[in-house]
Amino acid sequence: VHRQVVTGILEWVGEVGMAPAGLVTSSITGSDGNVEFLVWLTSPERSDFDMVAGIDQVMAAQAMPAAESETAD
C-alpha cells in the first residue's frame, strides 16, 4: 500500500510540473501511528531523481526497523 501511495503522489507531482529531488521516511509517525513520507520537490530540469530506485530505497529502509526488532527478541 505504501509503495502505491508514494508512486501515485510522485506521478501526480510530475503532472503538475514539478519533480522529486529526494524521498525519505519521516522519523515522526502520523497521529494514528501511520508511516509518513517526505518528498523534496524541485523543477524538472533540476532533478535527476530515479523514482523507481528512490521508492525501492525508502521502502527497504521503512521495513528494516521491523525486521531488526523481530531478530532482537
C-alpha angles and dihedrals in degrees: 000000000000091000092051093049095046091046091050093050093048091049090050090050088059092048091057093050102262133105135212116249096178144358130202139166110250117241087218118075125217122262091272094043093267121157111252127202130205122211123197108213130202140155116293094246091057097048127090093167114147101217097198094047092043093052091045090051096049093045091051091048091048092052094047100078091054092051092047093051091052092055093046094067 
